[in-house]
């Protein structure tokens, strides 16, 4: 009886993925504790978030990919409509219109698109799998462009990048012609000055401070300067858990959310960074393995987009904290404190597990 | 030809896997870049960032030393420190100053004058300095603010040391005051290589001894290494270097004598400098009216400042050092001494005084109509005969006069230990050349020498120069630099550094000449112009009255009542006592006081009475009837 229950629970759980995510979660919990214990401890809250996330993951993993596909269109449409609502009646917080007030709570529709975007595109390519024409890529591009533009307009560059990248991975892996890709790169490069003029002042400032953070040491350069000091002073072995002076004297802003990597890096040093990056690499490798062995085009595209999205998160976040990318609001997966964003990550993990564990059933 | 459907699917799968491999390669590339960045920050530049982190973390908080205390010759405290709470605003940390001050006003009383003073200081300072909006908070006010503190970011209660002058307005011109450091003061600090020592200090001496002995009084700033957070709040102290208190000053000044003297002036404007002739130590340095230096300590309020600054009596002017007045007849003993020393007259040589001296068609009049008759040196001083000195000046010539008077210190700074002393004017042909630009004005006319002889004309000396000259005469020609500080006590070792040990110079006067002059000056106080004022004194004293013209009378007789008060003559008196072994020498000036014998000599009498006999006066010095005109 007990044995059967255990089998039932473990049936759609991918061991390696759970192990890797578990390692990241432990590291994340310890870091959140260090970052907040002397002011407003968030470790318990994060533990709760993680438990909710694991439940969501488990639940999603029970659904076979065919069922997941049915959510593609409604979820995508819901997301886009909500984004339009944000655009029209959104609540402005700190100069950005990202939230939709439901009276009792506020929601951030762009989070839905993180999963709805690849889901929609994977469904779309799967639908026309046998007869993919160039126009399908055009349509896919439009499906991607609309929510991307709405999110970027909010402005929320971080989420826009995550959503845009997730969609782009699907289009690329679905077989976007190389020539088109090359043409896009050329066009993008030549349009860069034009895009520059369209950016918000604060976004331009962030890019400029990236080139030389010292031009605005107390303004927008402050984040980058303080986080690079934290990382650099951490050295090879780090200052030890709870020992980071940059962290505990509050020099690192957003230290339990977007800049948690600075805290980790200051206290764990280069060695910690290597271990952490190795864990993320394993996560991505496991995801791509699942994608490579997935039976249908939908599950292949979905799994690979998710795996590569993990990469997007990690690279953009670590790049920003270590000062080689502009500051955009992208959390470090399974490490940064946060509710919604964490649940979306576990949801993605659940989809991966679903694809992996329902593989045999499909083949049968 | 196409293969089977299964093959098509396989080739699709291969294509997918190839693309996935391309993406994975991209991922690997980006991760390598990240690793490179980490290696660069954490290994290559680790030292640099460690220093940066330490700089972030550790702040040196200066600990301001206690300012040295100033006491008079008897140990009476003239300047000390006390600790009090102030409410301070750091403008750069406050978003809306007006509403913050408004809000503070609801918690703690903030008067309009407090606001005005704050505005004034705001204009003069940098925005990151914290400025007081209220000083001397009561314990209750401190508690009330503490309860409301969260409402006022950038506002703090600070415990600060304040300077206090317990004697109030007494001796303010000697002590000076401290005030907030301005950008000009910063240059002074920079020049003296004291910048590091003044970190955290926001007040320094602005005038008087407080200014002159600033670097003795200040002390050495201590430092506390504190760990701070990003908001600059101190978390804990890491190490501490204690500050060293400033050195204490012990003055030669007798504050009781000073107070009595200031009171003796009543509401009259004037100056008095009393010196111990045997060493140059200043016993009293008076300039009236005085001001209360306590007003300046936490930034003078604008209305107080306007009152001081716009008063016609100019209370901020140190008349003893910065007022230059013709010495009038007080110049005569020095002229007589010059004549003896240079062999131009003997003591017994007489002249006949018809009441005037005619030079080149111009009549120089004596005050006494019809003249003094036959006049020798003794009589010329005792009865202040002008004609004697008109003749003498003419015989000596301007160059001799200027040289001898210069050696007595006239026309040059005495070197008193207070900054900003005036030079006065020692008239000579060279001086005229320097003073005037136009050629015809530069020429020295022989007629100009005549009035120099009676201390008029271009003559203009500060009361301290006059006092120094009298003290030098009293001390038989051995000259000391007048000084206020007797010794400096090192706050660490308790070692005393005496300010004056060596005489400035010895004029090598012939003893019999000095004796002649002194005898004549004793005569002044016993049978001459000063006799009324010194009637019944229990000691022998020597003096000389003087009256300095403010308004040039052209052939008219001087009638006091007819002239406006500020055109009345200045009253002067120089004296020393006891006559044979002088312990105190002084010069008194009463601005627009009229005759010296009438207005100035009684003040000198009070000073001597207290200093030599310990007699306390009943009130301001009375005006005595002049025995005869000077």
mmCIF file of C-alpha atoms in Angstrom, chain B residues 85-230:
data_model
loop_
_atom_site.group_PDB
_atom_site.id
_atom_site.type_symbol
_atom_site.label_atom_id
_atom_site.label_comp_id
_atom_site.label_asym_id
_atom_site.label_seq_id
_atom_site.Cartn_x
_atom_site.Cartn_y
_atom_site.Cartn_z
ATOM 1 C CA UNK B 85 22.186 69.084 22.849
ATOM 2 C CA UNK B 86 21.498 70.680 19.516
ATOM 3 C CA UNK B 87 18.969 69.792 16.890
ATOM 4 C CA UNK B 88 20.753 69.644 13.566
ATOM 5 C CA UNK B 89 19.627 69.277 9.980
ATOM 6 C CA UNK B 90 21.773 67.903 7.171
ATOM 7 C CA UNK B 91 20.296 69.770 4.192
ATOM 8 C CA UNK B 92 21.526 67.258 1.610
ATOM 9 C CA UNK B 93 19.580 64.466 3.318
ATOM 10 C CA UNK B 94 16.345 66.405 3.497
ATOM 11 C CA UNK B 95 14.002 66.507 0.537
ATOM 12 C CA UNK B 96 11.940 69.515 1.546
ATOM 13 C CA UNK B 97 13.667 71.807 4.029
ATOM 14 C CA UNK B 98 10.709 74.102 4.561
ATOM 15 C CA UNK B 99 8.251 71.399 5.428
ATOM 16 C CA UNK B 100 10.836 69.668 7.626
ATOM 17 C CA UNK B 101 11.422 72.851 9.628
ATOM 18 C CA UNK B 102 7.673 73.432 9.732
ATOM 19 C CA UNK B 103 7.156 69.908 11.070
ATOM 20 C CA UNK B 104 9.954 70.313 13.629
ATOM 21 C CA UNK B 105 8.287 73.480 14.818
ATOM 22 C CA UNK B 106 5.290 71.438 15.877
ATOM 23 C CA UNK B 107 7.450 69.181 18.038
ATOM 24 C CA UNK B 108 9.980 71.634 19.424
ATOM 25 C CA UNK B 109 9.837 75.372 19.647
ATOM 26 C CA UNK B 110 11.648 76.915 16.684
ATOM 27 C CA UNK B 111 11.631 80.697 16.809
ATOM 28 C CA UNK B 112 11.735 82.897 13.702
ATOM 29 C CA UNK B 113 15.226 84.029 14.702
ATOM 30 C CA UNK B 114 16.347 80.398 14.859
ATOM 31 C CA UNK B 115 15.113 80.017 11.300
ATOM 32 C CA UNK B 116 16.861 83.149 10.159
ATOM 33 C CA UNK B 117 20.117 82.012 11.688
ATOM 34 C CA UNK B 118 19.713 78.612 10.041
ATOM 35 C CA UNK B 119 19.092 80.262 6.650
ATOM 36 C CA UNK B 120 22.167 82.420 7.093
ATOM 37 C CA UNK B 121 24.353 79.438 7.920
ATOM 38 C CA UNK B 122 22.820 77.505 5.053
ATOM 39 C CA UNK B 123 24.044 80.133 2.618
ATOM 40 C CA UNK B 124 27.534 79.982 4.052
ATOM 41 C CA UNK B 125 28.001 76.224 4.243
ATOM 42 C CA UNK B 126 28.012 73.096 2.172
ATOM 43 C CA UNK B 127 24.829 71.092 2.066
ATOM 44 C CA UNK B 128 26.332 67.913 3.542
ATOM 45 C CA UNK B 129 27.282 69.650 6.776
ATOM 46 C CA UNK B 130 24.756 69.410 9.539
ATOM 47 C CA UNK B 131 23.561 72.781 10.739
ATOM 48 C CA UNK B 132 21.826 73.624 14.008
ATOM 49 C CA UNK B 133 18.199 74.690 13.824
ATOM 50 C CA UNK B 134 17.926 74.790 17.612
ATOM 51 C CA UNK B 135 20.615 74.831 20.270
ATOM 52 C CA UNK B 136 20.531 74.089 23.979
ATOM 53 C CA UNK B 137 17.639 71.665 23.945
ATOM 54 C CA UNK B 138 16.131 70.789 27.285
ATOM 55 C CA UNK B 139 15.944 67.118 28.285
ATOM 56 C CA UNK B 140 12.224 67.210 27.668
ATOM 57 C CA UNK B 141 12.723 68.580 24.152
ATOM 58 C CA UNK B 142 15.288 65.881 23.396
ATOM 59 C CA UNK B 143 12.790 63.238 24.514
ATOM 60 C CA UNK B 144 9.999 64.779 22.483
ATOM 61 C CA UNK B 145 12.122 64.811 19.347
ATOM 62 C CA UNK B 146 13.318 61.236 19.946
ATOM 63 C CA UNK B 147 9.692 60.069 19.942
ATOM 64 C CA UNK B 148 9.063 61.782 16.611
ATOM 65 C CA UNK B 149 12.436 61.094 15.077
ATOM 66 C CA UNK B 150 11.178 58.697 12.394
ATOM 67 C CA UNK B 151 9.262 61.580 10.823
ATOM 68 C CA UNK B 152 12.405 63.584 10.188
ATOM 69 C CA UNK B 153 15.100 61.833 8.172
ATOM 70 C CA UNK B 154 18.235 63.964 8.022
ATOM 71 C CA UNK B 155 17.499 65.580 11.389
ATOM 72 C CA UNK B 156 19.495 64.553 14.428
ATOM 73 C CA UNK B 157 20.032 65.497 18.035
ATOM 74 C CA UNK B 158 23.745 65.902 18.655
ATOM 75 C CA UNK B 159 25.658 66.442 21.853
ATOM 76 C CA UNK B 160 28.111 69.203 21.213
ATOM 77 C CA UNK B 161 30.606 71.148 23.238
ATOM 78 C CA UNK B 162 29.816 74.803 23.355
ATOM 79 C CA UNK B 163 32.118 77.651 24.207
ATOM 80 C CA UNK B 164 31.025 79.775 27.076
ATOM 81 C CA UNK B 165 32.361 83.079 28.289
ATOM 82 C CA UNK B 166 31.231 83.227 31.929
ATOM 83 C CA UNK B 167 32.286 86.847 32.328
ATOM 84 C CA UNK B 168 29.883 87.903 29.593
ATOM 85 C CA UNK B 169 30.841 91.141 27.933
ATOM 86 C CA UNK B 170 33.867 91.697 30.193
ATOM 87 C CA UNK B 171 37.190 91.534 28.332
ATOM 88 C CA UNK B 172 35.459 90.531 25.104
ATOM 89 C CA UNK B 173 37.864 92.571 23.002
ATOM 90 C CA UNK B 174 40.792 90.683 24.478
ATOM 91 C CA UNK B 175 39.221 87.223 24.416
ATOM 92 C CA UNK B 176 37.454 87.486 21.082
ATOM 93 C CA UNK B 177 35.061 84.709 20.214
ATOM 94 C CA UNK B 178 34.721 81.547 18.198
ATOM 95 C CA UNK B 179 32.410 81.038 15.259
ATOM 96 C CA UNK B 180 31.544 78.597 12.527
ATOM 97 C CA UNK B 181 34.414 77.819 10.142
ATOM 98 C CA UNK B 182 34.028 79.556 6.794
ATOM 99 C CA UNK B 183 35.801 78.932 3.517
ATOM 100 C CA UNK B 184 38.269 81.699 4.355
ATOM 101 C CA UNK B 185 39.066 80.015 7.664
ATOM 102 C CA UNK B 186 39.650 76.790 5.765
ATOM 103 C CA UNK B 187 42.440 78.485 3.840
ATOM 104 C CA UNK B 188 44.055 79.513 7.133
ATOM 105 C CA UNK B 189 43.766 75.934 8.384
ATOM 106 C CA UNK B 190 45.237 74.687 5.112
ATOM 107 C CA UNK B 191 48.154 77.117 5.300
ATOM 108 C CA UNK B 192 48.958 75.975 8.816
ATOM 109 C CA UNK B 193 48.903 72.369 7.686
ATOM 110 C CA UNK B 194 46.092 71.601 10.111
ATOM 111 C CA UNK B 195 43.485 70.271 7.682
ATOM 112 C CA UNK B 196 43.600 66.733 9.002
ATOM 113 C CA UNK B 197 43.360 67.925 12.582
ATOM 114 C CA UNK B 198 40.270 69.998 11.826
ATOM 115 C CA UNK B 199 38.188 67.161 10.407
ATOM 116 C CA UNK B 200 35.019 67.312 12.398
ATOM 117 C CA UNK B 201 35.758 70.689 13.952
ATOM 118 C CA UNK B 202 33.219 73.237 12.922
ATOM 119 C CA UNK B 203 34.113 76.201 15.090
ATOM 120 C CA UNK B 204 37.319 78.163 15.457
ATOM 121 C CA UNK B 205 38.565 81.433 16.922
ATOM 122 C CA UNK B 206 37.427 84.441 14.945
ATOM 123 C CA UNK B 207 38.988 87.298 16.859
ATOM 124 C CA UNK B 208 41.058 88.175 19.898
ATOM 125 C CA UNK B 209 42.966 85.502 21.792
ATOM 126 C CA UNK B 210 40.574 82.825 20.546
ATOM 127 C CA UNK B 211 41.845 83.565 17.054
ATOM 128 C CA UNK B 212 45.499 84.236 17.839
ATOM 129 C CA UNK B 213 45.998 81.100 19.933
ATOM 130 C CA UNK B 214 43.635 78.966 17.831
ATOM 131 C CA UNK B 215 46.149 76.208 17.199
ATOM 132 C CA UNK B 216 47.126 76.052 20.896
ATOM 133 C CA UNK B 217 43.532 75.987 22.076
ATOM 134 C CA UNK B 218 42.194 73.525 19.532
ATOM 135 C CA UNK B 219 43.920 70.343 20.632
ATOM 136 C CA UNK B 220 44.429 67.169 18.644
ATOM 137 C CA UNK B 221 41.477 65.493 17.057
ATOM 138 C CA UNK B 222 40.987 61.869 17.993
ATOM 139 C CA UNK B 223 39.667 59.212 15.673
ATOM 140 C CA UNK B 224 37.332 56.348 16.007
ATOM 141 C CA UNK B 225 37.331 53.634 13.371
ATOM 142 C CA UNK B 226 33.730 52.662 12.979
ATOM 143 C CA UNK B 227 32.061 50.076 10.842
ATOM 144 C CA UNK B 228 29.277 51.725 8.939
ATOM 145 C CA UNK B 229 26.440 50.490 6.791
ATOM 146 C CA UNK B 230 25.449 51.847 3.411
#
